[in-house]
């Protein structure tokens, strides 16, 4: 067969038209047309470079099995805008224009997802750990910026490639090892959604003066989140674009009504190594909260122009993640410090949790209930992003999984989220302390590997990526270097983490209770292992 442009052919195929000496590129196929194709030989496509250099097409048996579901998804897409293209690469000609409106959307999607009640609850941890208000605020701001910058870098590859975040990491992890980040990312997003459901359920319980149980509140939050995530990216971006403005006003009100009771004079009783260890542990939690978005950042940028300024993407994403996160955590730090001055608030918090505390702290009572309802909606914002990205990651576990409609994966993830949230609803802060820190560990290894691949081995240029190979195992890296470096990193963070249920030998060396240095140690170990391993991989395998 003569040469053709594999980039523009649906599923890497071009059609021969009678009378033509060259393959003629057809219009993009609809979802239904793709499903009805009878020619599915994955080795029939060729290119000018190599007979195996093609994008894989669905196998007929698998495609036929899921065909009714895919047709239903396509019908929903055409009638209601339910997204059906899922993990397929979005070509440059199919993108939207770049303008101030698009820039606001880029910032707003993260600001709306991060400025929420869960973030505020994390701000209570400094008080729980025995740190002063000043110390907690500094850690919250610095940790949020650090984690936000990690997410900001990963986001720069989304618009440039037109790929989802886990698809992008195939260019460093390879086809098979990349299934590990896909699985971990799914667990991470489901866990975050469970946290948001718990905090939202607690708020609803307070609004109803106990008339709505926390369990019922969790179900309500989960169902509302599912509804928007079900529709897809367009609905998410439209909703999240301006929602953050409402929650900015809400948190300003919380600052205004509770700030005068904040304890800004009491110093921490911790000193020396004990203080250092506690600071490092809280820093790990705050960093993990912001860095955990790194593995989904590009999921929301595939509709932006391929030539959009990567500096603008980095700055808008970093600001969208770090500033609202730090702002919300500081609000929690201020309110928790006020418990030192208001014994009645402290009693309310111990007996009823953060929802009833906010109801007592804000006034008048009717207005306080209204604020709590808005904070419930803030949890939905976070859940929308988490549930959507979890479904996208599920499609990358194995090739057959990519044929399962995204909406079905969304429903399955919803079920898991609901079970986890109901099971963990009685120990929110313990849940946060253990879960959020664990998120940061593997995200650090992920970031180091993707960053090193991009700037060291691909010279910081997207042109060094063969974007037509994103779904072809034979043209992607083997992934041995990333696999090895990632698991060396696992050993690093296991030996240096500090958790309620386990403290690594290195962490035990810092103070009487330990100090979490897993992210720092993981960063160094992953850098030192991935770069030489990747060099060897390229030398021996050439890809």
Short mmCIF file of C-alpha atoms in Angstrom, two decimals:
data_model
loop_
_atom_site.label_atom_id
_atom_site.label_comp_id
_atom_site.label_asym_id
_atom_site.label_seq_id
_atom_site.Cartn_x
_atom_site.Cartn_y
_atom_site.Cartn_z
CA UNK A 1 0.00 0.00 0.00
CA UNK A 2 1.18 3.54 -0.66
CA UNK A 3 2.16 5.90 2.14
CA UNK A 4 -0.49 7.83 4.03
CA UNK A 5 -0.78 10.11 7.02
CA UNK A 6 -1.54 7.78 9.89
CA UNK A 7 -2.19 10.75 12.21
CA UNK A 8 -5.40 11.75 10.44
CA UNK A 9 -6.82 8.33 9.71
CA UNK A 10 -9.49 7.08 12.11
CA UNK A 11 -7.89 4.41 14.32
CA UNK A 12 -4.76 4.68 12.18
CA UNK A 13 -6.48 3.56 8.96
CA UNK A 14 -6.95 5.13 5.54
CA UNK A 15 -9.40 3.99 2.89
CA UNK A 16 -8.60 3.01 -0.68
CA UNK A 17 -11.17 4.44 -3.05
CA UNK A 18 -11.67 2.84 -6.46
CA UNK A 19 -9.66 4.62 -9.12
CA UNK A 20 -7.25 6.23 -6.66
CA UNK A 21 -3.57 5.43 -6.69
CA UNK A 22 -3.21 6.74 -3.14
CA UNK A 23 -5.33 6.18 -0.04
CA UNK A 24 -7.89 8.90 0.42
CA UNK A 25 -8.44 10.18 3.95
CA UNK A 26 -12.08 10.12 4.85
CA UNK A 27 -14.04 12.31 7.22
CA UNK A 28 -13.74 11.30 10.89
CA UNK A 29 -15.94 8.31 11.60
CA UNK A 30 -18.76 8.55 14.07
CA UNK A 31 -18.78 6.24 17.07
CA UNK A 32 -21.46 4.08 15.46
CA UNK A 33 -19.54 3.83 12.19
CA UNK A 34 -16.42 2.72 14.05
CA UNK A 35 -18.41 0.04 15.81
CA UNK A 36 -19.92 -1.22 12.54
CA UNK A 37 -16.62 -1.58 10.73
CA UNK A 38 -16.11 -5.10 9.43
CA UNK A 39 -12.39 -4.78 8.71
CA UNK A 40 -10.57 -5.04 12.03
CA UNK A 41 -7.27 -6.72 11.20
CA UNK A 42 -4.87 -4.83 13.46
CA UNK A 43 -1.88 -5.67 11.25
CA UNK A 44 -3.37 -4.51 7.95
CA UNK A 45 -2.36 -0.85 8.25
CA UNK A 46 1.11 0.15 7.08
CA UNK A 47 3.11 3.33 6.94
CA UNK A 48 6.24 4.67 5.28
CA UNK A 49 8.33 3.86 8.37
CA UNK A 50 7.44 0.29 9.34
CA UNK A 51 4.67 -2.20 8.75
CA UNK A 52 4.00 -2.37 12.48
CA UNK A 53 3.78 1.38 13.02
CA UNK A 54 0.08 1.95 13.35
CA UNK A 55 -2.51 2.73 15.94
CA UNK A 56 -4.37 -0.33 17.12
CA UNK A 57 -8.01 -0.80 16.19
CA UNK A 58 -10.62 -2.58 18.28
CA UNK A 59 -10.77 -6.36 17.89
CA UNK A 60 -14.02 -7.40 16.32
CA UNK A 61 -15.20 -9.76 19.06
CA UNK A 62 -14.59 -7.23 21.82
CA UNK A 63 -16.08 -4.40 19.78
CA UNK A 64 -19.22 -6.39 19.01
CA UNK A 65 -19.68 -7.35 22.66
CA UNK A 66 -19.73 -3.71 23.79
CA UNK A 67 -21.34 -2.34 20.61
CA UNK A 68 -24.83 -1.85 22.11
CA UNK A 69 -23.39 0.12 25.03
CA UNK A 70 -21.20 2.22 22.77
CA UNK A 71 -24.16 2.98 20.50
CA UNK A 72 -26.19 4.04 23.51
CA UNK A 73 -23.33 6.27 24.64
CA UNK A 74 -23.09 7.79 21.14
CA UNK A 75 -26.82 8.48 21.19
CA UNK A 76 -26.53 10.21 24.56
CA UNK A 77 -23.63 12.22 23.18
CA UNK A 78 -25.61 13.44 20.19
CA UNK A 79 -28.73 14.30 22.22
CA UNK A 80 -27.37 15.47 25.55
CA UNK A 81 -23.65 16.07 25.01
CA UNK A 82 -22.54 13.02 27.02
CA UNK A 83 -18.86 12.63 26.18
CA UNK A 84 -18.13 9.45 24.22
CA UNK A 85 -14.58 9.85 22.84
CA UNK A 86 -13.00 9.12 26.26
CA UNK A 87 -9.26 8.42 26.01
CA UNK A 88 -8.90 8.89 22.26
CA UNK A 89 -6.40 11.59 21.30
CA UNK A 90 -7.96 14.91 20.37
CA UNK A 91 -6.43 16.30 17.17
CA UNK A 92 -5.35 19.98 16.91
CA UNK A 93 -8.08 20.81 14.41
CA UNK A 94 -10.74 19.74 16.88
CA UNK A 95 -9.73 22.14 19.66
CA UNK A 96 -11.33 25.36 20.89
CA UNK A 97 -9.78 28.81 20.52
CA UNK A 98 -7.53 30.31 23.21
CA UNK A 99 -8.82 33.54 24.78
CA UNK A 100 -9.40 35.09 28.19
CA UNK A 101 -12.51 32.99 28.60
CA UNK A 102 -10.50 29.79 28.10
CA UNK A 103 -7.81 31.05 30.49
CA UNK A 104 -10.43 31.72 33.17
CA UNK A 105 -11.79 28.22 32.65
CA UNK A 106 -8.27 26.76 33.08
CA UNK A 107 -7.94 28.47 36.45
CA UNK A 108 -11.54 27.96 37.52
CA UNK A 109 -11.67 24.21 37.05
CA UNK A 110 -9.01 23.76 39.75
CA UNK A 111 -10.14 26.59 42.01
CA UNK A 112 -13.64 25.14 42.14
CA UNK A 113 -12.36 21.64 42.77
CA UNK A 114 -9.94 22.54 45.57
CA UNK A 115 -11.68 25.25 47.60
CA UNK A 116 -13.94 22.96 49.59
CA UNK A 117 -14.84 21.63 53.00
CA UNK A 118 -12.34 18.75 52.77
CA UNK A 119 -9.55 21.25 52.25
CA UNK A 120 -10.74 23.19 55.27
CA UNK A 121 -10.82 20.01 57.36
CA UNK A 122 -7.18 19.37 56.44
CA UNK A 123 -6.36 22.77 57.95
CA UNK A 124 -7.41 21.39 61.35
CA UNK A 125 -4.48 18.97 61.35
CA UNK A 126 -1.94 21.60 62.45
CA UNK A 127 -3.96 22.22 65.61
CA UNK A 128 -4.40 18.46 66.09
CA UNK A 129 -0.62 18.00 65.84
CA UNK A 130 0.09 20.75 68.39
CA UNK A 131 1.47 23.37 66.00
CA UNK A 132 0.78 27.08 66.36
CA UNK A 133 -1.46 29.02 63.99
CA UNK A 134 1.53 30.78 62.38
CA UNK A 135 3.32 27.51 61.75
CA UNK A 136 0.24 25.88 60.28
CA UNK A 137 -0.44 28.79 57.93
CA UNK A 138 3.15 28.83 56.64
CA UNK A 139 3.14 25.08 56.04
CA UNK A 140 -0.25 25.26 54.32
CA UNK A 141 0.88 27.96 51.91
CA UNK A 142 4.33 26.53 51.12
CA UNK A 143 3.12 22.93 50.82
CA UNK A 144 0.24 23.95 48.54
CA UNK A 145 2.56 25.91 46.23
CA UNK A 146 5.02 23.03 46.06
CA UNK A 147 2.36 20.46 45.24
CA UNK A 148 0.61 22.88 42.88
CA UNK A 149 3.82 23.34 40.88
CA UNK A 150 4.08 19.56 40.41
CA UNK A 151 0.54 19.55 39.03
CA UNK A 152 1.29 22.63 36.93
CA UNK A 153 4.13 20.90 35.08
CA UNK A 154 2.09 17.80 34.30
CA UNK A 155 -0.71 20.00 32.97
CA UNK A 156 1.60 21.57 30.35
CA UNK A 157 1.64 18.34 28.34
CA UNK A 158 -2.14 18.00 27.96
CA UNK A 159 -2.95 20.64 25.35
CA UNK A 160 0.35 20.07 23.53
CA UNK A 161 -0.37 16.36 22.97
CA UNK A 162 -4.16 16.15 23.07
CA UNK A 163 -3.86 13.17 25.44
CA UNK A 164 -5.13 12.40 28.92
CA UNK A 165 -2.57 12.41 31.72
CA UNK A 166 -2.23 8.65 32.10
CA UNK A 167 -1.94 8.31 28.31
CA UNK A 168 0.91 10.83 28.33
CA UNK A 169 2.88 8.82 30.88
CA UNK A 170 2.95 5.91 28.45
CA UNK A 171 5.83 7.77 26.79
CA UNK A 172 7.93 7.29 29.91
CA UNK A 173 6.38 4.28 31.69
CA UNK A 174 5.71 2.30 28.54
CA UNK A 175 2.60 0.27 27.74
CA UNK A 176 2.59 -2.38 30.47
CA UNK A 177 4.22 -0.56 33.43
CA UNK A 178 1.89 2.40 32.83
CA UNK A 179 -0.98 0.30 34.09
CA UNK A 180 0.45 0.80 37.60
CA UNK A 181 -0.08 4.60 37.55
CA UNK A 182 -3.51 3.99 35.99
CA UNK A 183 -4.52 1.74 38.89
CA UNK A 184 -3.02 4.00 41.56
CA UNK A 185 -4.66 7.03 40.03
CA UNK A 186 -8.04 5.33 40.12
CA UNK A 187 -7.56 4.48 43.80
CA UNK A 188 -6.43 8.04 44.51
CA UNK A 189 -9.39 9.74 42.83
CA UNK A 190 -11.86 7.36 44.44
CA UNK A 191 -10.27 8.03 47.84
CA UNK A 192 -10.50 11.79 47.39
CA UNK A 193 -14.14 11.47 46.40
CA UNK A 194 -14.80 9.44 49.54
CA UNK A 195 -13.24 12.21 51.66
CA UNK A 196 -15.44 14.84 49.97
CA UNK A 197 -18.54 12.72 50.47
CA UNK A 198 -17.77 12.35 54.18
CA UNK A 199 -17.25 16.08 54.77
CA UNK A 200 -20.34 16.91 52.70
CA UNK A 201 -22.39 14.37 54.63
CA UNK A 202 -21.24 15.86 57.93
CA UNK A 203 -22.29 19.33 56.73
CA UNK A 204 -25.73 18.12 55.66
CA UNK A 205 -26.14 16.42 59.02
CA UNK A 206 -25.49 19.74 60.73
CA UNK A 207 -27.82 21.67 58.41
CA UNK A 208 -30.66 19.32 59.26
CA UNK A 209 -29.83 19.41 63.00
CA UNK A 210 -29.22 15.69 62.90
CA UNK A 211 -32.40 14.99 60.91
CA UNK A 212 -30.33 13.84 57.95
CA UNK A 213 -27.82 11.21 58.99
CA UNK A 214 -24.21 11.46 57.84
CA UNK A 215 -24.74 8.26 55.84
CA UNK A 216 -27.72 9.73 53.97
CA UNK A 217 -25.77 12.93 53.38
CA UNK A 218 -22.93 10.91 51.85
CA UNK A 219 -25.38 9.23 49.47
CA UNK A 220 -26.82 12.59 48.41
CA UNK A 221 -23.38 14.07 47.70
CA UNK A 222 -22.26 11.00 45.75
CA UNK A 223 -25.40 10.96 43.59
CA UNK A 224 -25.17 14.68 42.76
CA UNK A 225 -21.50 14.27 41.81
CA UNK A 226 -22.31 11.30 39.61
CA UNK A 227 -24.92 13.25 37.67
CA UNK A 228 -22.46 15.87 36.40
CA UNK A 229 -19.52 13.47 35.93
CA UNK A 230 -21.85 11.28 33.89
CA UNK A 231 -22.31 13.99 31.27
CA UNK A 232 -18.59 14.53 30.71
CA UNK A 233 -15.96 17.18 30.18
CA UNK A 234 -18.10 19.93 28.66
CA UNK A 235 -20.51 19.97 31.56
CA UNK A 236 -17.66 19.81 34.07
CA UNK A 237 -15.80 22.77 32.59
CA UNK A 238 -18.93 24.89 32.34
CA UNK A 239 -19.93 24.18 35.93
CA UNK A 240 -16.46 24.61 37.42
CA UNK A 241 -15.61 27.80 35.53
CA UNK A 242 -17.44 30.15 37.89
CA UNK A 243 -18.35 27.97 40.87
CA UNK A 244 -15.14 28.94 42.70
CA UNK A 245 -16.33 32.56 42.99
CA UNK A 246 -19.19 31.45 45.23
CA UNK A 247 -16.87 29.53 47.52
CA UNK A 248 -14.38 32.36 47.66
CA UNK A 249 -17.14 34.50 49.17
CA UNK A 250 -18.08 31.68 51.56
CA UNK A 251 -14.54 31.32 52.88
CA UNK A 252 -14.18 35.10 53.23
CA UNK A 253 -17.30 35.06 55.40
CA UNK A 254 -15.82 32.25 57.52
CA UNK A 255 -12.64 34.29 57.98
CA UNK A 256 -14.65 37.37 58.88
CA UNK A 257 -16.90 35.72 61.46
CA UNK A 258 -14.35 33.43 63.14
CA UNK A 259 -11.05 35.24 62.71
CA UNK A 260 -11.44 37.47 65.75
CA UNK A 261 -11.38 34.40 67.99
CA UNK A 262 -8.24 32.93 66.42
CA UNK A 263 -5.40 32.12 68.81
CA UNK A 264 -2.40 33.89 67.34
CA UNK A 265 -0.43 34.11 70.58
CA UNK A 266 -0.06 30.57 71.88
CA UNK A 267 3.19 29.01 70.71
CA UNK A 268 3.65 25.34 70.04
CA UNK A 269 4.87 23.27 72.96
CA UNK A 270 6.94 21.20 70.52
CA UNK A 271 10.65 21.95 70.27
CA UNK A 272 13.76 20.59 68.62
CA UNK A 273 13.51 17.33 66.71
CA UNK A 274 9.89 16.81 67.81
CA UNK A 275 8.90 20.11 66.21
CA UNK A 276 10.87 19.31 63.03
CA UNK A 277 9.25 15.91 62.74
CA UNK A 278 5.74 17.29 63.18
CA UNK A 279 6.34 20.06 60.63
CA UNK A 280 7.65 17.55 58.09
CA UNK A 281 4.64 15.27 58.62
CA UNK A 282 2.12 18.07 58.11
CA UNK A 283 4.08 19.33 55.09
CA UNK A 284 3.82 15.87 53.53
CA UNK A 285 0.04 15.89 53.99
CA UNK A 286 -0.44 19.39 52.54
CA UNK A 287 1.91 18.69 49.64
CA UNK A 288 0.10 15.44 48.90
CA UNK A 289 -3.22 17.28 48.77
CA UNK A 290 -2.02 19.51 45.90
CA UNK A 291 0.36 17.11 44.16
CA UNK A 292 -2.35 14.46 43.89
CA UNK A 293 -3.90 16.43 41.01
CA UNK A 294 -0.75 15.87 38.91
CA UNK A 295 -1.96 12.51 37.65
CA UNK A 296 -5.20 13.97 36.22
CA UNK A 297 -4.14 17.48 35.21
CA UNK A 298 -4.05 16.92 31.45
CA UNK A 299 -7.47 15.23 31.45
CA UNK A 300 -9.10 18.66 31.33
CA UNK A 301 -6.85 20.31 28.73
CA UNK A 302 -7.35 18.20 25.61
CA UNK A 303 -9.75 20.78 24.17
CA UNK A 304 -7.23 23.65 24.35
CA UNK A 305 -5.09 24.62 21.30
CA UNK A 306 -1.91 22.60 20.86
CA UNK A 307 0.17 25.79 20.60
CA UNK A 308 -1.10 27.41 23.81
CA UNK A 309 1.70 28.92 25.91
CA UNK A 310 3.02 26.26 28.25
CA UNK A 311 4.10 28.99 30.68
CA UNK A 312 0.52 30.22 30.84
CA UNK A 313 -0.72 26.68 31.41
CA UNK A 314 1.81 26.15 34.20
CA UNK A 315 1.05 29.42 35.96
CA UNK A 316 -2.74 29.16 35.68
CA UNK A 317 -2.77 25.55 36.84
CA UNK A 318 -0.35 26.10 39.71
CA UNK A 319 -2.33 29.13 40.86
CA UNK A 320 -5.65 27.32 40.41
CA UNK A 321 -4.50 24.45 42.62
CA UNK A 322 -2.24 26.15 45.17
CA UNK A 323 -4.00 29.42 46.00
CA UNK A 324 -7.51 28.06 46.73
CA UNK A 325 -6.05 25.03 48.55
CA UNK A 326 -3.87 27.20 50.78
CA UNK A 327 -6.74 29.64 51.30
CA UNK A 328 -9.12 26.89 52.41
CA UNK A 329 -6.57 25.19 54.65
CA UNK A 330 -5.71 28.48 56.34
CA UNK A 331 -9.42 28.99 57.05
CA UNK A 332 -9.41 25.62 58.80
CA UNK A 333 -6.28 26.58 60.71
CA UNK A 334 -7.85 29.84 61.88
CA UNK A 335 -11.07 28.17 63.01
CA UNK A 336 -9.28 25.31 64.77
CA UNK A 337 -7.02 27.74 66.65
CA UNK A 338 -10.15 29.49 67.89
CA UNK A 339 -11.03 26.32 69.78
CA UNK A 340 -8.33 27.35 72.26
CA UNK A 341 -10.30 30.51 73.06
CA UNK A 342 -13.85 29.18 72.75
CA UNK A 343 -14.45 26.22 75.01
CA UNK A 344 -18.04 25.92 73.79
CA UNK A 345 -16.81 25.57 70.20
CA UNK A 346 -14.29 22.97 71.29
CA UNK A 347 -17.04 20.91 72.93
CA UNK A 348 -19.23 21.19 69.84
CA UNK A 349 -16.37 20.05 67.62
CA UNK A 350 -15.57 17.03 69.79
CA UNK A 351 -19.19 15.95 69.98
CA UNK A 352 -20.53 16.87 66.54
CA UNK A 353 -17.63 17.44 64.17
CA UNK A 354 -16.79 20.25 61.77
CA UNK A 355 -20.34 20.70 60.46
CA UNK A 356 -21.90 21.52 63.83
CA UNK A 357 -18.85 23.63 64.69
CA UNK A 358 -19.42 25.85 61.66
CA UNK A 359 -23.08 26.13 62.53
CA UNK A 360 -22.15 27.41 66.00
CA UNK A 361 -19.34 29.66 64.78
CA UNK A 362 -21.31 31.43 62.03
CA UNK A 363 -24.28 33.67 62.63
CA UNK A 364 -27.20 34.17 62.43
CA UNK A 365 -28.31 30.52 62.53
CA UNK A 366 -30.30 30.63 59.29
CA UNK A 367 -27.37 32.17 57.46
CA UNK A 368 -25.02 29.57 58.98
CA UNK A 369 -27.19 26.79 57.57
CA UNK A 370 -27.14 28.47 54.15
CA UNK A 371 -23.32 28.59 54.25
CA UNK A 372 -23.21 24.90 55.16
CA UNK A 373 -25.40 24.06 52.17
CA UNK A 374 -22.96 25.91 49.91
CA UNK A 375 -20.06 24.04 51.48
CA UNK A 376 -21.86 20.81 50.66
CA UNK A 377 -21.83 21.91 47.02
CA UNK A 378 -18.09 22.54 47.30
CA UNK A 379 -17.60 18.84 48.00
CA UNK A 380 -19.53 18.04 44.85
CA UNK A 381 -17.10 20.18 42.85
CA UNK A 382 -14.16 18.06 43.98
CA UNK A 383 -16.02 14.81 43.42
CA UNK A 384 -16.92 15.71 39.85
CA UNK A 385 -13.26 15.91 38.85
CA UNK A 386 -12.26 12.82 40.80
CA UNK A 387 -15.04 10.60 39.48
CA UNK A 388 -14.50 11.69 35.88
CA UNK A 389 -10.74 11.06 35.96
CA UNK A 390 -11.14 7.75 37.79
CA UNK A 391 -13.32 6.51 34.94
CA UNK A 392 -10.74 7.67 32.37
CA UNK A 393 -8.01 5.77 34.22
CA UNK A 394 -10.12 2.62 34.35
CA UNK A 395 -10.22 2.60 30.57
CA UNK A 396 -6.43 2.25 30.54
CA UNK A 397 -6.14 -0.86 32.74
CA UNK A 398 -6.27 -3.11 29.68
CA UNK A 399 -7.22 -2.77 26.02
CA UNK A 400 -10.67 -4.40 26.41
CA UNK A 401 -11.43 -1.94 29.22
CA UNK A 402 -11.11 0.97 26.79
CA UNK A 403 -14.12 -0.36 24.87
CA UNK A 404 -16.32 -0.20 27.96
CA UNK A 405 -18.17 3.13 27.79
CA UNK A 406 -16.88 5.87 30.10
CA UNK A 407 -20.33 6.34 31.60
CA UNK A 408 -20.35 2.72 32.77
CA UNK A 409 -16.95 3.14 34.44
CA UNK A 410 -18.28 6.29 36.09
CA UNK A 411 -21.16 4.36 37.60
CA UNK A 412 -18.83 1.60 38.85
CA UNK A 413 -16.51 4.16 40.47
CA UNK A 414 -19.54 5.79 42.09
CA UNK A 415 -20.38 2.49 43.78
CA UNK A 416 -16.88 2.08 45.20
CA UNK A 417 -16.80 5.70 46.41
CA UNK A 418 -20.08 5.23 48.22
CA UNK A 419 -18.89 2.11 50.04
CA UNK A 420 -15.59 3.71 51.14
CA UNK A 421 -17.25 6.91 52.33
CA UNK A 422 -19.85 5.08 54.38
CA UNK A 423 -17.17 2.88 55.94
CA UNK A 424 -14.88 5.80 56.88
CA UNK A 425 -17.38 8.40 57.97
CA UNK A 426 -16.62 8.15 61.70
CA UNK A 427 -12.87 8.88 61.52
CA UNK A 428 -12.45 11.77 59.09
CA UNK A 429 -9.21 13.34 60.37
CA UNK A 430 -7.48 9.98 60.73
CA UNK A 431 -8.62 9.17 57.20
CA UNK A 432 -7.20 12.45 55.93
CA UNK A 433 -3.91 12.15 57.80
CA UNK A 434 -3.13 8.69 56.46
CA UNK A 435 -4.65 8.86 53.01
CA UNK A 436 -3.43 12.27 51.84
CA UNK A 437 0.20 11.67 52.76
CA UNK A 438 0.21 8.37 50.88
CA UNK A 439 -1.05 10.19 47.79
CA UNK A 440 1.95 12.48 47.69
CA UNK A 441 4.49 9.68 47.80
CA UNK A 442 3.68 7.98 44.51
CA UNK A 443 2.81 11.26 42.80
CA UNK A 444 6.38 12.41 43.53
CA UNK A 445 7.82 9.37 41.74
CA UNK A 446 5.36 9.86 38.87
CA UNK A 447 6.33 13.51 38.50
CA UNK A 448 10.08 12.81 38.56
CA UNK A 449 9.81 10.14 35.86
CA UNK A 450 7.59 12.18 33.51
CA UNK A 451 9.63 15.36 34.10
CA UNK A 452 12.98 13.64 33.50
CA UNK A 453 11.70 11.93 30.38
CA UNK A 454 10.46 15.21 28.97
CA UNK A 455 13.39 17.51 29.73
CA UNK A 456 16.36 15.13 29.71
CA UNK A 457 15.51 12.52 27.09
CA UNK A 458 13.11 14.49 24.87
CA UNK A 459 14.88 17.83 25.28
CA UNK A 460 11.74 19.60 26.51
CA UNK A 461 10.10 19.40 23.07
CA UNK A 462 6.73 17.86 22.27
CA UNK A 463 8.07 17.31 18.74
CA UNK A 464 10.17 14.47 20.20
CA UNK A 465 6.97 12.55 20.95
CA UNK A 466 5.47 10.38 18.22
CA UNK A 467 1.90 11.24 19.06
CA UNK A 468 0.50 8.62 16.66
CA UNK A 469 2.08 5.93 18.85
CA UNK A 470 0.14 6.71 22.02
CA UNK A 471 -1.95 3.52 21.72
CA UNK A 472 0.65 1.19 20.16
CA UNK A 473 2.79 -0.90 22.56
CA UNK A 474 5.34 -1.67 19.83
CA UNK A 475 6.28 1.97 19.38
CA UNK A 476 6.17 3.13 23.01
CA UNK A 477 9.13 2.78 25.41
CA UNK A 478 9.63 -0.64 26.98
CA UNK A 479 9.18 0.99 30.40
CA UNK A 480 11.76 -1.04 32.31
CA UNK A 481 13.54 2.11 33.51
CA UNK A 482 10.36 3.70 34.82
CA UNK A 483 9.22 0.41 36.35
CA UNK A 484 12.53 -0.05 38.16
CA UNK A 485 12.81 3.57 39.32
CA UNK A 486 9.20 3.62 40.50
CA UNK A 487 9.62 0.58 42.72
CA UNK A 488 12.94 1.81 44.04
CA UNK A 489 10.97 4.92 44.99
CA UNK A 490 8.38 2.74 46.73
CA UNK A 491 11.15 1.31 48.88
CA UNK A 492 12.32 4.85 49.63
CA UNK A 493 8.98 6.12 50.85
CA UNK A 494 8.16 3.00 52.84
CA UNK A 495 11.43 3.44 54.75
CA UNK A 496 10.90 7.15 55.44
CA UNK A 497 7.16 7.71 55.91
CA UNK A 498 5.43 8.50 59.17
CA UNK A 499 1.86 7.30 59.56
CA UNK A 500 -0.45 6.37 62.40
CA UNK A 501 -0.20 2.70 61.48
CA UNK A 502 3.46 2.60 60.42
CA UNK A 503 6.64 4.65 60.82
CA UNK A 504 9.65 3.87 58.62
CA UNK A 505 13.12 3.43 60.12
CA UNK A 506 14.37 6.73 58.67
CA UNK A 507 11.30 8.63 59.88
CA UNK A 508 11.84 7.26 63.40
CA UNK A 509 15.15 9.09 63.58
CA UNK A 510 13.38 12.48 63.69
CA UNK A 511 11.98 13.27 67.13
CA UNK A 512 10.11 11.05 69.53
CA UNK A 513 7.11 10.54 67.24
CA UNK A 514 8.93 10.53 63.89
CA UNK A 515 8.96 12.88 60.93
CA UNK A 516 7.74 12.21 57.41
CA UNK A 517 10.56 12.68 54.87
CA UNK A 518 9.21 10.20 52.32
CA UNK A 519 8.61 12.75 49.55
CA UNK A 520 12.10 14.23 49.83
CA UNK A 521 13.79 10.83 49.94
CA UNK A 522 11.60 9.45 47.14
CA UNK A 523 12.40 12.44 44.93
CA UNK A 524 16.16 11.97 45.27
CA UNK A 525 16.13 8.19 44.89
CA UNK A 526 13.84 8.28 41.83
CA UNK A 527 15.99 10.89 40.08
CA UNK A 528 19.21 8.97 40.73
CA UNK A 529 17.74 5.68 39.54
CA UNK A 530 15.56 6.67 36.57
CA UNK A 531 18.09 8.71 34.59
CA UNK A 532 20.80 6.00 34.28
CA UNK A 533 18.20 3.24 33.84
CA UNK A 534 16.47 5.16 31.06
CA UNK A 535 19.81 5.80 29.35
CA UNK A 536 20.51 2.06 29.39
CA UNK A 537 17.02 1.31 28.13
CA UNK A 538 17.42 3.66 25.18
CA UNK A 539 20.84 2.27 24.39
CA UNK A 540 19.70 -1.36 24.31
CA UNK A 541 16.12 -1.06 23.00
CA UNK A 542 16.18 2.28 21.15
CA UNK A 543 12.79 3.43 22.38
#
